[in-house]
Coordinates of C-alpha atoms and ligand atoms in Angstrom, one line a residue:
Chain I
M995 CA -185.9 -9.8 -155.9
E996 CA -183.9 -7.4 -153.7
L997 CA -183.6 -8.6 -150.2
T998 CA -183.9 -6.3 -147.2
L999 CA -182.7 -6.6 -143.6
E1000 CA -186.2 -7.1 -142.4
Q1001 CA -186.5 -10.4 -144.3
I1002 CA -185.9 -13.9 -143.1
I1003 CA -184.3 -16.5 -145.3
V1004 CA -184.2 -20.3 -144.8
P1005 CA -182.5 -23.2 -146.5
S1006 CA -184.6 -24.4 -149.4
E1007 CA -186.1 -27.9 -149.4
D1008 CA -184.5 -28.3 -152.8
I1009 CA -181.0 -28.7 -151.4
V1010 CA -179.3 -30.8 -148.7
A1011 CA -176.6 -29.0 -146.6
R1012 CA -174.0 -31.3 -145.2
L1013 CA -171.1 -30.6 -142.8
I1014 CA -168.3 -33.0 -143.9
E1015 CA -165.1 -32.7 -141.9
D1016 CA -165.7 -29.0 -141.2
D1017 CA -166.6 -28.2 -144.8
L1018 CA -170.2 -27.0 -145.4
I1019 CA -171.2 -28.7 -148.6
I1020 CA -174.5 -27.8 -150.3
V1021 CA -175.8 -30.5 -152.6
P1022 CA -178.6 -29.7 -155.0
L1023 CA -181.5 -32.2 -154.7
V1024 CA -183.5 -31.0 -157.7
A1025 CA -182.6 -29.7 -161.2
G1026 CA -182.0 -26.0 -161.8
I1027 CA -180.0 -25.0 -158.7
G1028 CA -176.6 -24.5 -160.3
D1029 CA -175.6 -24.0 -163.9
A1030 CA -174.9 -27.7 -164.2
D1031 CA -176.6 -30.6 -162.4
D1032 CA -173.4 -32.0 -160.9
E1033 CA -172.4 -28.7 -159.2
L1034 CA -171.9 -28.6 -155.5
Y1035 CA -171.4 -25.5 -153.4
T1036 CA -169.3 -24.7 -150.4
L1037 CA -169.3 -21.8 -148.0
N1038 CA -166.3 -20.1 -146.5
E1039 CA -166.0 -19.5 -142.7
T1040 CA -168.1 -16.4 -142.7
G1041 CA -170.6 -18.0 -145.0
K1042 CA -170.8 -21.0 -142.6
A1043 CA -171.4 -18.7 -139.6
I1044 CA -174.2 -17.0 -141.5
W1045 CA -175.7 -20.4 -142.6
S1046 CA -175.8 -21.6 -139.0
L1047 CA -177.9 -18.6 -138.0
L1048 CA -180.7 -19.3 -140.7
D1049 CA -183.1 -20.7 -138.1
G1050 CA -186.3 -19.3 -139.7
E1051 CA -186.8 -16.8 -136.9
K1052 CA -183.9 -14.3 -137.2
T1053 CA -184.2 -11.5 -139.7
L1054 CA -181.1 -10.7 -141.8
G1055 CA -180.8 -7.6 -139.8
S1056 CA -180.6 -9.4 -136.5
I1057 CA -178.2 -11.9 -138.0
A1058 CA -176.0 -9.0 -139.1
E1059 CA -176.0 -7.6 -135.5
E1060 CA -175.1 -11.0 -134.0
L1061 CA -172.2 -11.4 -136.5
S1062 CA -170.9 -7.9 -136.0
R1063 CA -170.7 -8.6 -132.2
E1064 CA -169.1 -12.0 -132.8
F1065 CA -166.5 -10.8 -135.4
N1066 CA -166.0 -7.4 -133.8
A1067 CA -166.7 -5.7 -137.1
A1068 CA -168.7 -2.6 -138.3
P1069 CA -172.4 -3.5 -138.7
G1070 CA -172.5 -1.7 -142.1
E1071 CA -169.8 -4.0 -143.5
I1072 CA -171.4 -7.1 -142.3
E1073 CA -174.8 -6.1 -143.6
Q1074 CA -173.3 -5.6 -147.1
D1075 CA -171.6 -9.0 -147.0
L1076 CA -174.6 -10.7 -145.7
L1077 CA -177.0 -9.2 -148.2
G1078 CA -174.6 -10.1 -151.0
L1079 CA -174.4 -13.8 -149.9
A1080 CA -178.1 -14.0 -149.2
G1081 CA -178.9 -12.6 -152.7
E1082 CA -176.6 -15.1 -154.3
L1083 CA -178.1 -18.0 -152.4
L1084 CA -181.6 -16.8 -153.2
L1085 CA -180.8 -16.5 -156.9
R1086 CA -179.7 -20.1 -157.0
N1087 CA -182.7 -21.3 -155.0
I1088 CA -180.4 -22.5 -152.2
V1089 CA -182.5 -20.5 -149.8
V1090 CA -186.1 -19.1 -149.9
A1091 CA -187.2 -15.8 -148.5
R1092 CA -190.1 -15.3 -146.1
Chain Y
M1338 CA -164.1 -12.2 -150.7
R1339 CA -166.3 -15.0 -152.2
Q1340 CA -168.4 -16.7 -149.6
L1341 CA -170.2 -19.1 -151.9
T1342 CA -168.1 -21.2 -154.2
T1343 CA -169.1 -23.7 -156.8
I1344 CA -167.1 -26.9 -156.6
D1345 CA -166.6 -29.4 -159.2
I1346 CA -166.6 -33.0 -158.0
K1347 CA -163.0 -33.3 -159.3
D1348 CA -161.9 -30.5 -157.0
F1349 CA -163.7 -31.7 -154.0
P1350 CA -162.0 -30.6 -150.8
L1351 CA -162.2 -34.2 -149.4
W1352 CA -159.7 -35.5 -152.0
E1353 CA -157.0 -33.6 -150.3
K1354 CA -158.1 -34.8 -146.9
M1355 CA -158.2 -38.4 -148.2
K1356 CA -154.5 -38.2 -148.9
E1357 CA -153.9 -37.4 -145.2
H1358 CA -155.9 -40.3 -143.8
R1359 CA -158.2 -43.1 -144.9
R1360 CA -161.7 -41.8 -145.0
L1361 CA -165.0 -42.7 -146.6
F1362 CA -165.9 -41.1 -149.9
S1363 CA -168.2 -43.4 -151.7
F1364 CA -170.0 -46.7 -151.6
D1365 CA -171.6 -49.0 -154.1
L1366 CA -175.0 -50.7 -153.5
E1367 CA -175.7 -53.8 -155.6
I1368 CA -179.4 -53.6 -154.9
T1369 CA -180.2 -56.9 -156.6
A1370 CA -178.2 -59.8 -158.1
R1371 CA -181.1 -60.5 -160.5
C1372 CA -181.3 -59.4 -164.0
N1373 CA -183.7 -59.5 -167.0
N1374 CA -180.8 -60.1 -169.3
H1375 CA -178.8 -63.4 -169.3
C1376 CA -175.4 -62.1 -170.4
H1377 CA -173.0 -64.9 -171.1
H1378 CA -170.1 -63.1 -169.5
C1379 CA -171.9 -61.9 -166.4
Y1380 CA -170.3 -62.4 -163.0
I1381 CA -173.4 -61.8 -161.0
N1382 CA -176.7 -62.2 -162.8
L1383 CA -179.4 -64.6 -161.3
P1384 CA -182.7 -65.0 -163.1
S1385 CA -185.2 -62.1 -162.7
G1386 CA -187.7 -64.5 -161.1
D1387 CA -185.3 -66.1 -158.6
R1388 CA -187.4 -66.0 -155.5
E1389 CA -184.6 -67.0 -153.1
A1390 CA -182.4 -64.2 -154.4
R1391 CA -185.3 -61.8 -154.2
A1392 CA -186.1 -62.7 -150.6
K1393 CA -182.6 -62.1 -149.5
E1394 CA -182.4 -58.6 -151.0
L1395 CA -181.9 -55.6 -148.7
T1396 CA -185.2 -53.8 -148.1
A1397 CA -185.5 -50.1 -148.9
Q1398 CA -185.5 -49.6 -145.1
E1399 CA -182.3 -51.5 -144.7
I1400 CA -180.7 -49.6 -147.5
N1401 CA -181.9 -46.4 -145.8
D1402 CA -180.1 -47.4 -142.6
I1403 CA -176.9 -48.3 -144.4
A1404 CA -177.0 -45.0 -146.2
D1405 CA -177.6 -43.1 -143.0
Q1406 CA -174.6 -44.8 -141.4
S1407 CA -172.4 -44.1 -144.4
V1408 CA -173.5 -40.5 -144.6
A1409 CA -172.6 -40.1 -140.9
L1410 CA -169.1 -41.3 -141.8
G1411 CA -168.9 -38.7 -144.5
A1412 CA -169.8 -40.5 -147.7
V1413 CA -170.5 -38.2 -150.6
W1414 CA -171.2 -40.4 -153.5
V1415 CA -173.2 -43.7 -154.0
L1416 CA -173.4 -46.0 -157.0
I1417 CA -176.5 -48.1 -157.5
S1418 CA -175.8 -51.2 -159.4
G1419 CA -176.8 -54.8 -159.7
G1420 CA -177.7 -57.1 -161.4
E1421 CA -180.2 -54.8 -163.0
P1422 CA -181.2 -52.2 -160.5
L1423 CA -184.3 -51.2 -162.4
L1424 CA -185.8 -54.7 -161.9
R1425 CA -186.7 -53.7 -158.3
D1426 CA -190.2 -52.3 -158.0
D1427 CA -188.9 -49.9 -155.3
F1428 CA -186.1 -48.5 -157.4
E1429 CA -187.6 -45.0 -157.3
E1430 CA -187.9 -45.1 -153.5
I1431 CA -184.3 -46.2 -153.1
Y1432 CA -183.0 -43.6 -155.6
L1433 CA -184.9 -40.8 -153.9
L1434 CA -184.0 -41.8 -150.4
L1435 CA -180.3 -41.7 -151.3
K1436 CA -180.7 -38.4 -153.1
R1437 CA -182.5 -36.9 -150.1
K1438 CA -179.5 -37.7 -147.9
G1439 CA -177.4 -35.3 -150.0
L1440 CA -175.5 -38.0 -151.8
L1441 CA -174.5 -37.8 -155.4
V1442 CA -176.1 -40.8 -157.1
S1443 CA -174.8 -42.8 -160.1
V1444 CA -176.7 -45.7 -161.6
Y1445 CA -175.4 -48.6 -163.7
T1446 CA -178.0 -50.1 -165.9
N1447 CA -178.5 -52.0 -169.1
A1448 CA -181.2 -49.4 -170.0
T1449 CA -183.7 -52.1 -171.1
L1450 CA -186.3 -51.3 -168.4
I1451 CA -186.1 -47.5 -168.7
R1452 CA -189.6 -46.0 -168.8
D1453 CA -191.1 -42.5 -169.0
E1454 CA -191.4 -42.5 -165.2
H1455 CA -187.7 -42.9 -164.8
I1456 CA -187.0 -40.0 -167.1
A1457 CA -189.4 -37.8 -165.1
L1458 CA -187.6 -38.9 -161.9
F1459 CA -184.1 -38.2 -163.3
K1460 CA -185.1 -34.9 -164.8
K1461 CA -186.5 -33.6 -161.5
Y1462 CA -183.8 -35.2 -159.3
P1463 CA -180.7 -35.4 -161.5
P1464 CA -178.3 -38.3 -161.1
L1465 CA -174.6 -37.6 -161.2
N1466 CA -174.7 -39.9 -164.2
I1467 CA -176.5 -43.0 -165.6
E1468 CA -173.9 -45.4 -167.0
V1469 CA -175.2 -47.8 -169.7
T1470 CA -173.3 -50.7 -171.1
I1471 CA -173.5 -51.5 -174.8
Y1472 CA -173.3 -55.2 -175.7
G1473 CA -173.8 -54.8 -179.5
V1474 CA -175.2 -52.3 -182.0
T1475 CA -177.2 -54.9 -184.0
K1476 CA -180.0 -57.0 -182.7
E1477 CA -178.1 -60.2 -183.6
T1478 CA -175.0 -59.3 -181.7
Y1479 CA -176.6 -57.6 -178.7
E1480 CA -178.9 -60.6 -178.1
R1481 CA -176.1 -63.1 -178.6
V1482 CA -174.5 -61.5 -175.6
S1483 CA -177.6 -60.7 -173.6
G1484 CA -179.2 -64.1 -174.3
R1485 CA -182.7 -62.6 -174.4
P1486 CA -184.9 -62.1 -177.4
G1487 CA -186.3 -58.5 -177.6
S1488 CA -183.6 -57.1 -175.4
Y1489 CA -182.0 -55.1 -178.2
D1490 CA -185.1 -53.2 -179.0
A1491 CA -185.7 -52.6 -175.3
F1492 CA -182.1 -51.3 -174.9
M1493 CA -182.4 -48.9 -177.9
R1494 CA -185.8 -47.7 -176.6
G1495 CA -184.4 -47.1 -173.1
L1496 CA -181.3 -45.4 -174.3
N1497 CA -183.2 -43.1 -176.6
L1498 CA -185.6 -42.2 -173.8
L1499 CA -182.6 -41.2 -171.7
L1500 CA -180.8 -39.3 -174.4
E1501 CA -184.0 -37.5 -175.6
G1502 CA -184.8 -36.6 -172.0
G1503 CA -181.4 -34.9 -171.7
I1504 CA -180.4 -37.2 -168.8
K1505 CA -176.6 -37.3 -168.2
V1506 CA -175.7 -40.7 -169.8
R1507 CA -172.3 -42.3 -170.1
L1508 CA -171.8 -45.2 -172.4
K1509 CA -169.3 -48.0 -172.0
A1510 CA -168.9 -51.3 -173.8
M1511 CA -167.8 -54.7 -172.9
A1512 CA -165.5 -56.3 -175.5
L1513 CA -166.3 -60.0 -175.7
R1514 CA -165.8 -62.9 -178.0
S1515 CA -169.5 -62.7 -179.0
N1516 CA -169.3 -59.0 -180.1
F1517 CA -165.7 -58.8 -181.2
H1518 CA -166.6 -58.4 -184.9
E1519 CA -168.7 -55.4 -184.0
L1520 CA -166.4 -53.5 -181.7
P1521 CA -165.5 -50.7 -184.1
A1522 CA -169.2 -50.0 -184.7
M1523 CA -169.9 -50.2 -180.9
A1524 CA -167.0 -47.7 -180.4
A1525 CA -168.4 -45.3 -183.1
F1526 CA -171.9 -45.6 -181.5
G1527 CA -170.6 -45.0 -178.0
R1528 CA -168.4 -42.0 -179.0
Y1529 CA -171.2 -40.5 -181.0
Y1530 CA -173.4 -40.2 -177.9
T1531 CA -170.9 -39.7 -175.1
K1532 CA -167.7 -38.6 -176.7
D1533 CA -165.8 -37.5 -173.6
Y1534 CA -166.4 -40.6 -171.7
F1535 CA -166.9 -43.7 -173.8
R1536 CA -164.6 -46.6 -172.9
F1537 CA -164.2 -50.4 -173.5
D1538 CA -163.7 -52.9 -170.8
F1539 CA -162.2 -56.1 -171.9
Q1540 CA -161.0 -58.0 -168.9
L1541 CA -163.4 -60.5 -167.4
H1542 CA -163.3 -61.9 -163.9
F1543 CA -165.2 -65.0 -162.6
R1544 CA -168.6 -65.3 -160.8
F1545 CA -169.3 -64.2 -157.3
D1546 CA -171.2 -67.4 -156.6
R1547 CA -168.4 -69.6 -158.0
N1548 CA -170.8 -71.3 -160.4
E1549 CA -168.5 -73.5 -162.4
A1550 CA -170.6 -73.8 -165.6
R1551 CA -171.0 -70.0 -165.7
N1552 CA -167.3 -69.5 -165.1
L1553 CA -166.7 -71.6 -168.2
D1554 CA -169.1 -69.2 -170.1
I1555 CA -167.0 -66.3 -168.9
K1556 CA -163.8 -67.9 -169.9
S1557 CA -165.2 -68.6 -173.4
E1558 CA -166.0 -64.8 -173.8
R1559 CA -162.4 -63.7 -173.0
L1560 CA -160.4 -62.2 -175.8
T1561 CA -156.8 -63.4 -176.4
P1562 CA -153.9 -61.2 -175.3
D1563 CA -153.2 -60.3 -179.0
E1564 CA -156.8 -59.3 -179.6
I1565 CA -156.8 -57.1 -176.5
V1566 CA -153.6 -55.4 -177.6
A1567 CA -154.9 -54.9 -181.1
L1568 CA -158.1 -53.4 -179.6
E1569 CA -156.1 -51.1 -177.3
R1570 CA -153.7 -50.0 -180.0
G1571 CA -156.7 -49.0 -182.2
D1572 CA -158.0 -46.7 -179.5
D1573 CA -156.8 -43.3 -180.7
E1574 CA -157.8 -41.7 -177.5
R1575 CA -156.8 -44.1 -174.7
F1576 CA -153.7 -45.7 -176.2
P1577 CA -151.6 -42.5 -176.4
V1578 CA -152.5 -41.8 -172.8
L1579 CA -151.2 -45.2 -171.8
V1580 CA -148.0 -44.6 -173.7
E1581 CA -147.6 -41.2 -172.2
G1582 CA -148.0 -42.6 -168.8
C1583 CA -145.7 -45.5 -169.5
N1584 CA -143.1 -44.6 -166.9
E1585 CA -145.7 -44.5 -164.1
L1586 CA -147.5 -47.7 -165.3
I1587 CA -144.4 -49.7 -165.7
N1588 CA -142.1 -48.9 -162.9
E1589 CA -139.9 -50.9 -160.6
E1590 CA -140.9 -48.7 -157.7
F1591 CA -144.3 -50.2 -157.9
S1592 CA -142.9 -53.6 -157.0
H1593 CA -143.1 -54.3 -153.3
V1594 CA -140.1 -56.4 -152.7
G1595 CA -139.8 -57.7 -149.2
C1596 CA -143.4 -56.9 -148.3
D1597 CA -145.8 -59.8 -147.7
H1598 CA -149.0 -57.8 -147.7
L1599 CA -151.7 -59.3 -149.9
F1600 CA -153.3 -56.1 -151.1
H1601 CA -151.4 -53.3 -152.7
C1602 CA -154.2 -51.5 -154.4
G1603 CA -156.3 -48.8 -152.9
L1604 CA -158.8 -51.3 -151.5
G1605 CA -160.8 -50.0 -148.6
N1606 CA -159.2 -46.6 -149.0
G1607 CA -162.2 -44.4 -149.8
G1608 CA -165.1 -46.8 -150.4
F1609 CA -166.8 -50.1 -150.0
N1610 CA -169.4 -52.3 -151.7
V1611 CA -172.6 -53.7 -150.3
S1612 CA -174.0 -56.9 -151.9
Y1613 CA -177.7 -57.4 -152.5
D1614 CA -178.0 -59.3 -149.3
G1615 CA -176.1 -56.8 -147.1
K1616 CA -172.6 -58.1 -147.2
F1617 CA -170.0 -55.4 -146.8
R1618 CA -166.9 -55.9 -149.0
L1619 CA -163.9 -53.8 -149.6
C1620 CA -164.3 -54.2 -153.4
H1621 CA -167.0 -55.6 -155.7
S1622 CA -164.9 -58.5 -156.7
L1623 CA -163.7 -59.5 -153.2
W1624 CA -165.7 -62.5 -151.9
A1625 CA -163.0 -64.5 -150.2
A1626 CA -163.6 -66.1 -146.8
G1627 CA -162.5 -63.7 -144.0
T1628 CA -163.0 -60.6 -146.1
I1629 CA -166.8 -60.3 -145.8
Y1630 CA -168.7 -58.4 -143.1
D1631 CA -172.4 -59.0 -142.7
L1632 CA -174.2 -55.6 -142.2
R1633 CA -177.3 -57.4 -141.1
Q1634 CA -175.3 -58.4 -138.0
G1635 CA -173.3 -55.3 -137.5
T1636 CA -172.8 -51.6 -138.4
V1637 CA -171.1 -49.7 -141.2
R1638 CA -168.9 -47.9 -138.7
E1639 CA -167.6 -51.2 -137.2
A1640 CA -167.0 -52.6 -140.7
W1641 CA -165.2 -49.4 -141.9
E1642 CA -163.2 -48.7 -138.8
K1643 CA -162.4 -52.2 -137.4
F1644 CA -162.9 -54.7 -140.2
V1645 CA -161.3 -52.9 -143.2
P1646 CA -157.9 -52.4 -141.5
K1647 CA -157.9 -56.2 -140.7
V1648 CA -158.5 -57.1 -144.3
R1649 CA -156.0 -54.6 -145.5
D1650 CA -153.4 -56.2 -143.2
M1651 CA -153.8 -59.7 -144.6
R1652 CA -150.5 -61.4 -145.6
S1653 CA -149.3 -64.0 -148.0
R1654 CA -146.9 -66.8 -147.4
R1655 CA -147.0 -68.3 -150.9
A1656 CA -143.5 -68.0 -152.4
E1657 CA -144.9 -68.1 -155.9
Y1658 CA -146.9 -65.0 -155.2
L1659 CA -144.2 -63.2 -153.2
E1660 CA -141.7 -63.8 -156.0
K1661 CA -144.0 -63.1 -158.8
C1662 CA -147.0 -60.8 -158.6
R1663 CA -145.9 -59.1 -155.3
R1664 CA -142.8 -57.7 -157.0
C1665 CA -144.2 -57.3 -160.5
S1666 CA -143.3 -54.0 -162.2
I1667 CA -146.3 -54.2 -164.6
V1668 CA -149.0 -55.0 -162.0
N1669 CA -150.7 -51.8 -162.9
L1670 CA -151.5 -53.2 -166.3
C1671 CA -152.7 -56.5 -164.9
L1672 CA -156.2 -57.6 -163.9
W1673 CA -154.5 -59.9 -161.4
C1674 CA -155.4 -59.0 -157.8
P1675 CA -156.1 -61.1 -154.7
A1676 CA -159.9 -60.8 -155.3
H1677 CA -159.7 -62.1 -158.9
S1678 CA -157.2 -64.7 -157.8
D1679 CA -159.6 -66.0 -155.2
L1680 CA -162.6 -66.1 -157.7
E1681 CA -160.5 -68.0 -160.2
T1682 CA -158.5 -70.3 -158.0
G1683 CA -160.0 -70.3 -154.5
E1684 CA -156.7 -68.7 -153.2
L1685 CA -156.0 -65.1 -152.7
D1686 CA -152.5 -65.3 -153.8
S1687 CA -152.2 -67.5 -156.9
P1688 CA -150.9 -66.0 -160.1
I1689 CA -153.2 -66.5 -163.1
E1690 CA -151.7 -67.4 -166.4
Y1691 CA -154.2 -65.6 -168.6
F1692 CA -154.0 -62.3 -166.7
C1693 CA -150.2 -62.6 -166.8
Q1694 CA -150.2 -63.1 -170.6
V1695 CA -152.5 -60.2 -171.1
A1696 CA -150.5 -57.8 -168.9
H1697 CA -147.2 -58.8 -170.7
A1698 CA -148.7 -58.3 -174.1
R1699 CA -150.1 -54.9 -173.1
S1700 CA -146.8 -53.9 -171.5
A1701 CA -144.8 -54.9 -174.7
A1702 CA -147.2 -52.9 -176.9
I1703 CA -147.0 -49.8 -174.7
Q1704 CA -143.2 -50.0 -174.4
E1705 CA -142.8 -50.5 -178.1
A1706 CA -145.0 -47.4 -178.9
D1707 CA -143.1 -45.4 -176.2
A1708 CA -139.7 -46.3 -177.8
A1709 CA -141.0 -45.3 -181.3
R1710 CA -142.3 -42.0 -179.8
Q1711 CA -138.9 -41.2 -178.3
E1712 CA -137.1 -42.1 -181.4
Q1713 CA -139.4 -39.7 -183.3
A1714 CA -138.8 -36.9 -180.8
Ligands
LIG89 C1 -172.9 -56.4 -163.6 S1 -173.3 -55.1 -164.6 C2 -174.6 -54.3 -163.6 C3 -175.2 -53.1 -164.3 C4 -176.0 -53.4 -165.6 N1 -176.8 -54.6 -165.5 C5 -175.2 -53.4 -166.8 O1 -175.1 -54.4 -167.5 O2 -174.5 -52.4 -167.1 C6 -172.0 -53.9 -164.4 C7 -170.9 -54.0 -165.5 O3 -170.1 -55.2 -165.2 C8 -169.8 -55.8 -166.5 N2 -169.5 -57.2 -166.3 C9 -170.4 -58.2 -166.3 N3 -169.8 -59.4 -166.2 C10 -168.4 -59.1 -166.0 C11 -167.3 -59.9 -165.8 N4 -167.4 -61.2 -165.7 N5 -166.1 -59.3 -165.7 C12 -166.0 -57.9 -165.8 N6 -167.1 -57.1 -166.0 C13 -168.3 -57.7 -166.1 C14 -171.1 -55.5 -167.3 O4 -170.9 -55.7 -168.6 C15 -171.4 -54.1 -166.9 O5 -170.7 -53.2 -167.7
LIG90 S1 -177.2 -56.7 -168.1 FE1 -175.6 -56.4 -166.6 S2 -176.3 -57.5 -164.7 FE2 -177.6 -58.2 -166.5 S3 -176.7 -60.0 -167.2 FE3 -175.8 -58.4 -168.4 S4 -174.0 -57.7 -167.4 FE4 -175.1 -59.0 -165.9
LIG91 S1 -150.1 -62.2 -163.0 FE1 -148.2 -61.7 -164.1 S2 -148.4 -59.6 -164.8 FE2 -150.1 -59.9 -163.4 S3 -149.2 -59.2 -161.4 FE3 -148.8 -61.4 -161.5 S4 -146.7 -61.5 -162.4 FE4 -147.5 -59.4 -162.8

């Protein structure tokens, strides 16, 4: 499924996200999240900033706006990055779209 | 730039951080000391119907609290062991509550109580691994060790369920006097199913409850140093690794001349162990007075931050220890450690003849093979 900027994504109930000493670690709870069952995921700094904004209310578009203000970057660039990450998270069932 | 990265547990970012400072990575929960088997060599098992032992077990709620506190300190991985953990009626509840905290969960089991419900649970909520011990590959041998008629069939049935269910199983075997004649067949069995992991354990330590009659049983199951060396030499996968690592294993720099610290292992560095009745220990073998913290009376944080450093700072004044084990260059090949010393002698710092003989025999075999290897090269 292609995501659009109007959509809202939220962390899936099938994962547990943990902040361990500044690292955001995503631990699959159920089978079928990663390619192997013992795979974990981590997000880089931008990914972490995005993750912290997934509050179930903000659309991807408003998250992009917020981030472009925060990082002083062109909205177009942020939108592309954001949709890329959101798509990958969705594909792996780490988030669900509303 | 990649924002989402897959990480293998081996490359966990915390490993690097652990080198910088002592931090919590994992903890072991012995959720029961009871077992349905009666293994002759076992350091922990109490009868499955032992009411007193059962009454003392941590409840699922208490385990939940301990897990919450451990997760808050950054724990990533938990091992559920026992006794036989599947004996507990609330095993599933405990397993799931640990998974739901974002912990990677491993389970040690004898596999005899595995049922379809467990397979469904592990399929939906995968464990990091289920580690099963092989005690024999024939009914006669298995049950000579386990002391329970019917246990071999139950083991085979449980193991098959796990394997057929595609659950991540690791097999290991305990090398004992009672199954010595069957070890090659056990190794072949283990390697057939879990090739990359299978290993033998052969060094037995004494009971946590200091039961003297049971300690004699354990002693009677120990292999001689020569048998252990022969076993190790015959291991085409592990022995070359030992020989390869000879210089790190046997190294004067590992001796700690002039230092009177008791513990020179990684004890309390990245993990701890909780007994069935809530006793926090720095290692599963450590039961000495002054090294146990009761979690029913305190918190994991206090145990981890205040109690662990105190234990790690314990010293010895025994000349025999300071002259011998404390400066021993082959200590890395030896099962001797303060915890095992205490279980065997009641003192944390008494050398133990049997462990010493085994370590020297192993060291001689490894050095001999290393010399032969160098000559060939
Ligand atoms: C205590 S058991 C608990 C899990 C499960 N019941 C099992 O047998 O695998 C954990 C491991 O400790 C081993 N073990 C038992 N008694 C031992 C002893 N005296 N010294 C060293 N290891 C021992 C067992 O063979 C088993 O591989
Ligand atoms: S199956 Fe495990 S816990 Fe049970 S008696 Fe044997 S070694 Fe001990
Ligand atoms: S028991 Fe012997 S081999 Fe083991 S640490 Fe002590 S001196 Fe070294």
